Short mmCIF file of N, CA, C and O in Angstrom, two decimals:
data_model
loop_
_atom_site.label_atom_id
_atom_site.label_comp_id
_atom_site.label_asym_id
_atom_site.label_seq_id
_atom_site.Cartn_x
_atom_site.Cartn_y
_atom_site.Cartn_z
N UNK A 1 -136.89 -129.57 83.19
CA UNK A 1 -136.00 -130.02 84.23
C UNK A 1 -134.74 -129.15 84.19
O UNK A 1 -134.28 -128.75 83.14
N UNK A 2 -134.22 -128.89 85.37
CA UNK A 2 -133.04 -128.04 85.47
C UNK A 2 -131.95 -128.77 86.24
O UNK A 2 -132.19 -129.81 86.84
N UNK A 3 -130.77 -128.19 86.23
CA UNK A 3 -129.69 -128.73 87.04
C UNK A 3 -130.00 -128.48 88.51
O UNK A 3 -130.70 -127.52 88.85
N UNK A 4 -129.47 -129.31 89.41
CA UNK A 4 -129.74 -129.10 90.84
C UNK A 4 -129.23 -127.75 91.32
O UNK A 4 -128.12 -127.34 91.00
N UNK A 5 -130.08 -127.04 92.06
CA UNK A 5 -129.71 -125.77 92.67
C UNK A 5 -130.11 -125.81 94.14
O UNK A 5 -130.95 -126.61 94.54
N UNK A 6 -129.53 -124.92 94.94
CA UNK A 6 -129.86 -124.85 96.35
C UNK A 6 -131.32 -124.45 96.51
O UNK A 6 -131.81 -123.56 95.81
N UNK A 7 -132.00 -125.10 97.43
CA UNK A 7 -133.42 -124.84 97.65
C UNK A 7 -133.63 -123.39 98.07
O UNK A 7 -133.01 -122.92 99.03
N UNK A 8 -134.52 -122.66 97.39
CA UNK A 8 -134.77 -121.27 97.76
C UNK A 8 -135.56 -121.10 99.06
O UNK A 8 -135.52 -120.06 99.68
N UNK A 9 -136.24 -122.13 99.50
CA UNK A 9 -137.05 -122.04 100.72
C UNK A 9 -136.22 -122.26 101.99
O UNK A 9 -136.37 -121.55 102.96
N UNK A 10 -135.36 -123.29 101.98
CA UNK A 10 -134.58 -123.62 103.19
C UNK A 10 -133.11 -123.24 103.06
O UNK A 10 -132.33 -123.48 103.98
N UNK A 11 -132.70 -122.68 101.93
CA UNK A 11 -131.32 -122.28 101.66
C UNK A 11 -130.34 -123.45 101.84
O UNK A 11 -129.24 -123.28 102.33
N UNK A 12 -130.79 -124.65 101.49
CA UNK A 12 -129.92 -125.82 101.54
C UNK A 12 -129.80 -126.47 102.89
O UNK A 12 -129.04 -127.43 103.07
N UNK A 13 -130.56 -126.00 103.89
CA UNK A 13 -130.47 -126.58 105.24
C UNK A 13 -131.37 -127.79 105.41
O UNK A 13 -131.42 -128.37 106.49
N UNK A 14 -132.11 -128.16 104.40
CA UNK A 14 -132.97 -129.36 104.35
C UNK A 14 -134.19 -129.29 105.25
O UNK A 14 -134.98 -130.21 105.29
N UNK A 15 -134.36 -128.24 106.01
CA UNK A 15 -135.54 -128.13 106.85
C UNK A 15 -135.32 -127.15 107.98
O UNK A 15 -134.46 -126.27 107.92
N UNK A 16 -136.08 -127.37 109.07
CA UNK A 16 -136.06 -126.47 110.21
C UNK A 16 -136.09 -127.28 111.49
O UNK A 16 -136.83 -128.25 111.61
N UNK A 17 -135.27 -126.91 112.45
CA UNK A 17 -135.22 -127.61 113.72
C UNK A 17 -136.05 -126.83 114.74
O UNK A 17 -135.86 -125.64 114.94
N UNK A 18 -136.98 -127.54 115.40
CA UNK A 18 -137.81 -126.97 116.46
C UNK A 18 -137.60 -127.83 117.70
O UNK A 18 -138.24 -128.87 117.86
N UNK A 19 -136.69 -127.42 118.58
CA UNK A 19 -136.37 -128.22 119.76
C UNK A 19 -135.73 -129.52 119.33
O UNK A 19 -134.71 -129.53 118.63
N UNK A 20 -136.32 -130.65 119.71
CA UNK A 20 -135.80 -131.96 119.32
C UNK A 20 -136.32 -132.41 117.96
O UNK A 20 -135.83 -133.39 117.41
N UNK A 21 -137.31 -131.71 117.43
CA UNK A 21 -137.91 -132.11 116.16
C UNK A 21 -137.19 -131.47 114.98
O UNK A 21 -136.74 -130.33 115.06
N UNK A 22 -137.09 -132.21 113.89
CA UNK A 22 -136.57 -131.66 112.65
C UNK A 22 -137.66 -131.80 111.61
O UNK A 22 -138.11 -132.91 111.30
N UNK A 23 -138.13 -130.68 111.08
CA UNK A 23 -139.18 -130.68 110.06
C UNK A 23 -138.54 -130.48 108.70
O UNK A 23 -137.91 -129.46 108.43
N UNK A 24 -138.68 -131.46 107.84
CA UNK A 24 -138.10 -131.38 106.50
C UNK A 24 -138.80 -130.29 105.69
O UNK A 24 -140.00 -130.05 105.85
N UNK A 25 -138.04 -129.65 104.85
CA UNK A 25 -138.58 -128.60 103.98
C UNK A 25 -139.60 -129.22 103.03
O UNK A 25 -139.34 -130.24 102.39
N UNK A 26 -140.77 -128.61 102.93
CA UNK A 26 -141.82 -129.14 102.06
C UNK A 26 -141.54 -128.85 100.60
O UNK A 26 -142.01 -129.55 99.72
N UNK A 27 -140.76 -127.83 100.32
CA UNK A 27 -140.48 -127.45 98.94
C UNK A 27 -139.51 -128.43 98.28
O UNK A 27 -139.75 -128.90 97.18
N UNK A 28 -138.41 -128.75 98.97
CA UNK A 28 -137.41 -129.64 98.39
C UNK A 28 -137.53 -131.07 98.90
O UNK A 28 -136.81 -131.96 98.45
N UNK A 29 -138.43 -131.32 99.84
CA UNK A 29 -138.59 -132.66 100.38
C UNK A 29 -137.45 -133.08 101.29
O UNK A 29 -137.20 -134.26 101.48
N UNK A 30 -136.73 -132.13 101.87
CA UNK A 30 -135.64 -132.44 102.77
C UNK A 30 -134.32 -132.74 102.08
O UNK A 30 -133.39 -133.20 102.72
N UNK A 31 -134.23 -132.47 100.79
CA UNK A 31 -132.99 -132.73 100.06
C UNK A 31 -131.99 -131.58 100.19
O UNK A 31 -130.79 -131.79 100.12
N UNK A 32 -132.48 -130.37 100.32
CA UNK A 32 -131.62 -129.20 100.37
C UNK A 32 -131.36 -128.61 99.00
O UNK A 32 -130.70 -127.58 98.88
N UNK A 33 -131.84 -129.26 97.98
CA UNK A 33 -131.67 -128.76 96.61
C UNK A 33 -132.89 -129.16 95.78
O UNK A 33 -133.64 -130.05 96.15
N UNK A 34 -133.07 -128.46 94.70
CA UNK A 34 -134.16 -128.76 93.76
C UNK A 34 -133.58 -128.83 92.36
O UNK A 34 -132.50 -128.33 92.09
N UNK A 35 -134.31 -129.47 91.48
CA UNK A 35 -133.86 -129.60 90.09
C UNK A 35 -133.80 -131.05 89.69
O UNK A 35 -133.97 -131.96 90.50
N UNK A 36 -133.56 -131.27 88.42
CA UNK A 36 -133.53 -132.64 87.91
C UNK A 36 -134.86 -133.31 88.10
O UNK A 36 -135.93 -132.72 87.89
N UNK A 37 -134.85 -134.54 88.55
CA UNK A 37 -136.10 -135.27 88.76
C UNK A 37 -136.83 -134.84 90.02
O UNK A 37 -137.97 -135.23 90.26
N UNK A 38 -136.20 -134.01 90.85
CA UNK A 38 -136.82 -133.53 92.08
C UNK A 38 -137.33 -132.10 91.93
O UNK A 38 -137.50 -131.39 92.92
N UNK A 39 -137.58 -131.68 90.72
CA UNK A 39 -138.09 -130.34 90.46
C UNK A 39 -139.52 -130.23 90.99
O UNK A 39 -140.39 -131.03 90.62
N UNK A 40 -139.81 -129.26 91.88
CA UNK A 40 -141.17 -129.15 92.43
C UNK A 40 -142.23 -128.94 91.36
O UNK A 40 -143.35 -129.40 91.50
N UNK A 41 -141.88 -128.26 90.26
CA UNK A 41 -142.87 -128.02 89.21
C UNK A 41 -143.22 -129.31 88.47
O UNK A 41 -144.28 -129.40 87.85
N UNK A 42 -142.37 -130.32 88.54
CA UNK A 42 -142.62 -131.58 87.86
C UNK A 42 -143.46 -132.54 88.68
O UNK A 42 -143.90 -133.56 88.19
N UNK A 43 -143.65 -132.25 89.96
CA UNK A 43 -144.43 -133.14 90.83
C UNK A 43 -145.91 -133.07 90.46
O UNK A 43 -146.43 -132.04 90.07
N UNK A 44 -146.57 -134.17 90.60
CA UNK A 44 -148.00 -134.21 90.38
C UNK A 44 -148.42 -134.27 88.92
O UNK A 44 -149.57 -134.05 88.61
N UNK A 45 -147.51 -134.56 88.01
CA UNK A 45 -147.85 -134.63 86.58
C UNK A 45 -148.53 -135.95 86.23
O UNK A 45 -149.16 -136.06 85.21
N UNK A 46 -148.36 -136.97 87.08
CA UNK A 46 -148.98 -138.27 86.81
C UNK A 46 -150.48 -138.18 87.09
O UNK A 46 -150.89 -137.55 88.05
N UNK A 47 -151.28 -138.80 86.25
CA UNK A 47 -152.73 -138.76 86.52
C UNK A 47 -153.04 -139.58 87.77
O UNK A 47 -152.39 -140.59 88.04
N UNK A 48 -154.02 -139.16 88.53
CA UNK A 48 -154.38 -139.92 89.73
C UNK A 48 -154.99 -141.27 89.33
O UNK A 48 -155.54 -141.42 88.24
N UNK A 49 -154.90 -142.28 90.21
CA UNK A 49 -155.49 -143.57 89.90
C UNK A 49 -157.01 -143.47 89.82
O UNK A 49 -157.62 -142.56 90.39
N UNK A 50 -157.62 -144.41 89.11
CA UNK A 50 -159.07 -144.41 88.93
C UNK A 50 -159.81 -144.63 90.24
O UNK A 50 -160.92 -144.17 90.43
N UNK A 51 -159.21 -145.36 91.14
CA UNK A 51 -159.84 -145.66 92.41
C UNK A 51 -158.85 -146.33 93.34
O UNK A 51 -157.68 -146.47 93.00
N UNK A 52 -159.31 -146.74 94.49
CA UNK A 52 -158.40 -147.41 95.42
C UNK A 52 -157.99 -148.78 94.86
O UNK A 52 -158.69 -149.36 94.03
N UNK A 53 -156.86 -149.31 95.33
CA UNK A 53 -156.45 -150.64 94.87
C UNK A 53 -157.40 -151.70 95.40
O UNK A 53 -158.13 -151.46 96.37
N UNK A 54 -157.41 -152.88 94.80
CA UNK A 54 -158.25 -153.96 95.32
C UNK A 54 -157.87 -154.30 96.76
O UNK A 54 -156.72 -154.09 97.18
N UNK A 55 -158.81 -154.82 97.52
CA UNK A 55 -158.58 -155.10 98.94
C UNK A 55 -157.42 -156.06 99.16
O UNK A 55 -156.68 -155.93 100.13
N UNK A 56 -157.22 -157.02 98.28
CA UNK A 56 -156.15 -158.00 98.48
C UNK A 56 -154.77 -157.42 98.19
O UNK A 56 -153.77 -158.04 98.50
N UNK A 57 -154.69 -156.19 97.64
CA UNK A 57 -153.41 -155.52 97.42
C UNK A 57 -153.16 -154.40 98.43
O UNK A 57 -152.19 -153.68 98.32
N UNK A 58 -154.03 -154.27 99.43
CA UNK A 58 -153.90 -153.20 100.40
C UNK A 58 -152.63 -153.39 101.23
O UNK A 58 -152.19 -154.51 101.50
N UNK A 59 -152.03 -152.27 101.68
CA UNK A 59 -150.77 -152.33 102.42
C UNK A 59 -150.91 -152.97 103.79
O UNK A 59 -149.91 -153.35 104.39
N UNK A 60 -152.12 -153.14 104.29
CA UNK A 60 -152.30 -153.76 105.61
C UNK A 60 -151.83 -155.22 105.60
O UNK A 60 -151.45 -155.75 106.63
N UNK A 61 -151.81 -155.87 104.44
CA UNK A 61 -151.38 -157.27 104.37
C UNK A 61 -149.89 -157.44 104.62
O UNK A 61 -149.42 -158.54 104.86
N UNK A 62 -149.12 -156.38 104.60
CA UNK A 62 -147.70 -156.48 104.92
C UNK A 62 -147.46 -156.56 106.43
O UNK A 62 -146.36 -156.87 106.86
N UNK A 63 -148.48 -156.29 107.22
CA UNK A 63 -148.37 -156.41 108.67
C UNK A 63 -148.59 -157.87 109.07
O UNK A 63 -149.61 -158.46 108.75
N UNK A 64 -147.62 -158.47 109.77
CA UNK A 64 -147.72 -159.90 110.10
C UNK A 64 -148.93 -160.26 110.95
O UNK A 64 -149.51 -161.32 110.78
N UNK A 65 -149.34 -159.39 111.87
CA UNK A 65 -150.47 -159.72 112.73
C UNK A 65 -151.76 -159.84 111.92
O UNK A 65 -152.53 -160.78 112.11
N UNK A 66 -151.98 -158.92 111.02
CA UNK A 66 -153.20 -158.94 110.20
C UNK A 66 -153.22 -160.16 109.30
O UNK A 66 -154.22 -160.88 109.22
N UNK A 67 -152.11 -160.43 108.61
CA UNK A 67 -152.10 -161.56 107.68
C UNK A 67 -152.18 -162.89 108.41
O UNK A 67 -152.65 -163.88 107.84
N UNK A 68 -151.79 -162.95 109.68
CA UNK A 68 -151.90 -164.20 110.44
C UNK A 68 -153.33 -164.44 110.92
O UNK A 68 -153.75 -165.59 111.10
N UNK A 69 -154.11 -163.38 111.12
CA UNK A 69 -155.47 -163.52 111.64
C UNK A 69 -156.49 -163.91 110.57
O UNK A 69 -157.46 -164.59 110.86
N UNK A 70 -156.28 -163.47 109.35
CA UNK A 70 -157.22 -163.76 108.27
C UNK A 70 -156.57 -164.73 107.29
O UNK A 70 -155.47 -164.48 106.80
N UNK A 71 -157.25 -165.81 107.01
CA UNK A 71 -156.64 -166.87 106.21
C UNK A 71 -156.62 -166.55 104.71
O UNK A 71 -155.78 -167.07 103.99
N UNK A 72 -157.53 -165.74 104.22
CA UNK A 72 -157.60 -165.48 102.78
C UNK A 72 -157.79 -163.98 102.54
O UNK A 72 -158.65 -163.35 103.14
N UNK A 73 -157.02 -163.44 101.61
CA UNK A 73 -157.12 -162.01 101.30
C UNK A 73 -158.33 -161.69 100.45
O UNK A 73 -158.78 -160.55 100.44
N UNK A 74 -158.85 -162.65 99.73
CA UNK A 74 -159.97 -162.39 98.82
C UNK A 74 -161.31 -162.40 99.53
O UNK A 74 -162.12 -161.51 99.36
N UNK A 75 -161.56 -163.43 100.34
CA UNK A 75 -162.87 -163.56 100.98
C UNK A 75 -162.85 -163.21 102.46
O UNK A 75 -163.89 -163.21 103.11
N UNK A 76 -161.66 -162.97 103.03
CA UNK A 76 -161.48 -162.64 104.44
C UNK A 76 -162.06 -163.72 105.35
O UNK A 76 -162.58 -163.46 106.42
N UNK A 77 -161.95 -164.98 104.91
CA UNK A 77 -162.39 -166.11 105.71
C UNK A 77 -163.82 -166.54 105.47
O UNK A 77 -164.27 -167.53 106.04
N UNK A 78 -164.59 -165.85 104.65
CA UNK A 78 -165.99 -166.19 104.41
C UNK A 78 -166.14 -167.36 103.43
O UNK A 78 -167.20 -167.96 103.34
N UNK A 79 -165.11 -167.67 102.67
CA UNK A 79 -165.06 -168.76 101.69
C UNK A 79 -165.97 -168.52 100.48
O UNK A 79 -166.17 -169.39 99.67
N UNK A 80 -166.53 -167.32 100.36
CA UNK A 80 -167.31 -166.93 99.20
C UNK A 80 -166.95 -165.49 98.86
O UNK A 80 -166.72 -164.68 99.74
N UNK A 81 -166.93 -165.17 97.57
CA UNK A 81 -166.68 -163.81 97.11
C UNK A 81 -167.92 -163.31 96.37
O UNK A 81 -168.62 -164.08 95.73
N UNK A 82 -168.16 -162.03 96.48
CA UNK A 82 -169.35 -161.43 95.87
C UNK A 82 -168.91 -160.27 94.99
O UNK A 82 -168.02 -159.51 95.35
N UNK A 83 -169.55 -160.15 93.84
CA UNK A 83 -169.28 -159.05 92.92
C UNK A 83 -170.58 -158.31 92.65
O UNK A 83 -171.61 -158.91 92.37
N UNK A 84 -170.53 -156.99 92.74
CA UNK A 84 -171.69 -156.15 92.47
C UNK A 84 -171.41 -155.38 91.20
O UNK A 84 -170.43 -154.64 91.10
N UNK A 85 -172.29 -155.55 90.19
CA UNK A 85 -172.19 -154.80 88.94
C UNK A 85 -173.23 -153.69 88.99
O UNK A 85 -174.43 -153.92 88.85
N UNK A 86 -172.75 -152.47 89.24
CA UNK A 86 -173.67 -151.34 89.41
C UNK A 86 -174.41 -151.00 88.13
O UNK A 86 -175.57 -150.62 88.16
N UNK A 87 -173.72 -151.10 86.99
CA UNK A 87 -174.35 -150.76 85.72
C UNK A 87 -175.49 -151.71 85.39
O UNK A 87 -176.56 -151.28 84.96
N UNK A 88 -175.26 -153.01 85.57
CA UNK A 88 -176.30 -154.00 85.26
C UNK A 88 -177.28 -154.16 86.41
O UNK A 88 -178.36 -154.73 86.23
N UNK A 89 -176.93 -153.71 87.60
CA UNK A 89 -177.81 -153.86 88.76
C UNK A 89 -177.89 -155.29 89.25
O UNK A 89 -178.93 -155.73 89.71
N UNK A 90 -176.78 -156.02 89.12
CA UNK A 90 -176.78 -157.42 89.54
C UNK A 90 -175.70 -157.66 90.59
O UNK A 90 -174.74 -156.91 90.70
N UNK A 91 -175.87 -158.73 91.33
CA UNK A 91 -174.90 -159.17 92.31
C UNK A 91 -174.71 -160.66 92.13
O UNK A 91 -175.69 -161.42 92.06
N UNK A 92 -173.46 -161.10 92.01
CA UNK A 92 -173.19 -162.52 91.86
C UNK A 92 -172.23 -162.97 92.94
O UNK A 92 -171.40 -162.20 93.42
N UNK A 93 -172.36 -164.22 93.34
CA UNK A 93 -171.53 -164.76 94.39
C UNK A 93 -171.00 -166.12 93.94
O UNK A 93 -171.68 -166.87 93.25
N UNK A 94 -169.76 -166.44 94.32
CA UNK A 94 -169.14 -167.70 93.95
C UNK A 94 -168.22 -168.16 95.05
O UNK A 94 -167.82 -167.38 95.93
N UNK A 95 -167.84 -169.43 95.02
CA UNK A 95 -166.91 -169.96 95.99
C UNK A 95 -165.53 -169.34 95.78
O UNK A 95 -165.10 -169.12 94.64
N UNK A 96 -164.85 -169.07 96.85
CA UNK A 96 -163.51 -168.49 96.79
C UNK A 96 -162.50 -169.58 96.39
O UNK A 96 -162.77 -170.77 96.57
N UNK A 97 -161.35 -169.15 95.90
CA UNK A 97 -160.32 -170.11 95.53
C UNK A 97 -159.80 -170.87 96.73
O UNK A 97 -159.35 -172.01 96.60
N UNK A 98 -159.91 -170.32 97.93
CA UNK A 98 -159.46 -171.03 99.14
C UNK A 98 -160.44 -172.14 99.53
O UNK A 98 -160.07 -173.04 100.27
N UNK A 99 -161.67 -172.08 99.04
CA UNK A 99 -162.68 -173.08 99.40
C UNK A 99 -162.73 -174.23 98.40
O UNK A 99 -163.30 -175.28 98.70
N UNK A 100 -162.15 -174.07 97.24
CA UNK A 100 -162.17 -175.13 96.24
C UNK A 100 -160.94 -176.01 96.39
O UNK A 100 -159.83 -175.51 96.63
N UNK A 101 -161.09 -177.31 96.27
CA UNK A 101 -159.93 -178.20 96.40
C UNK A 101 -158.98 -178.03 95.22
O UNK A 101 -159.44 -177.73 94.11
N UNK A 102 -157.67 -178.22 95.43
CA UNK A 102 -156.70 -178.03 94.34
C UNK A 102 -156.81 -179.02 93.24
O UNK A 102 -157.30 -180.02 93.15
#
């Protein structure tokens, strides 16, 4: 990590203006400087996730229309959940938590 310096790609202008559009510099991310925690060489050091997040943690649930249309994030209204174990070659199904009384 280094001290912040002026971006060598955009010379500190944070990007490029094309008519009404402003395109942020891809090298500095629109900051106009690089270094510290925003060092381009430090990006991408985190290992990628093993796979996509579970369906009930998907970002679509933050949209009010979607969350109002489907009553349960786990079963999507089917009232049953299914699990497939590829290694064992089995599939199991059980009642969802929304279908069981409290």
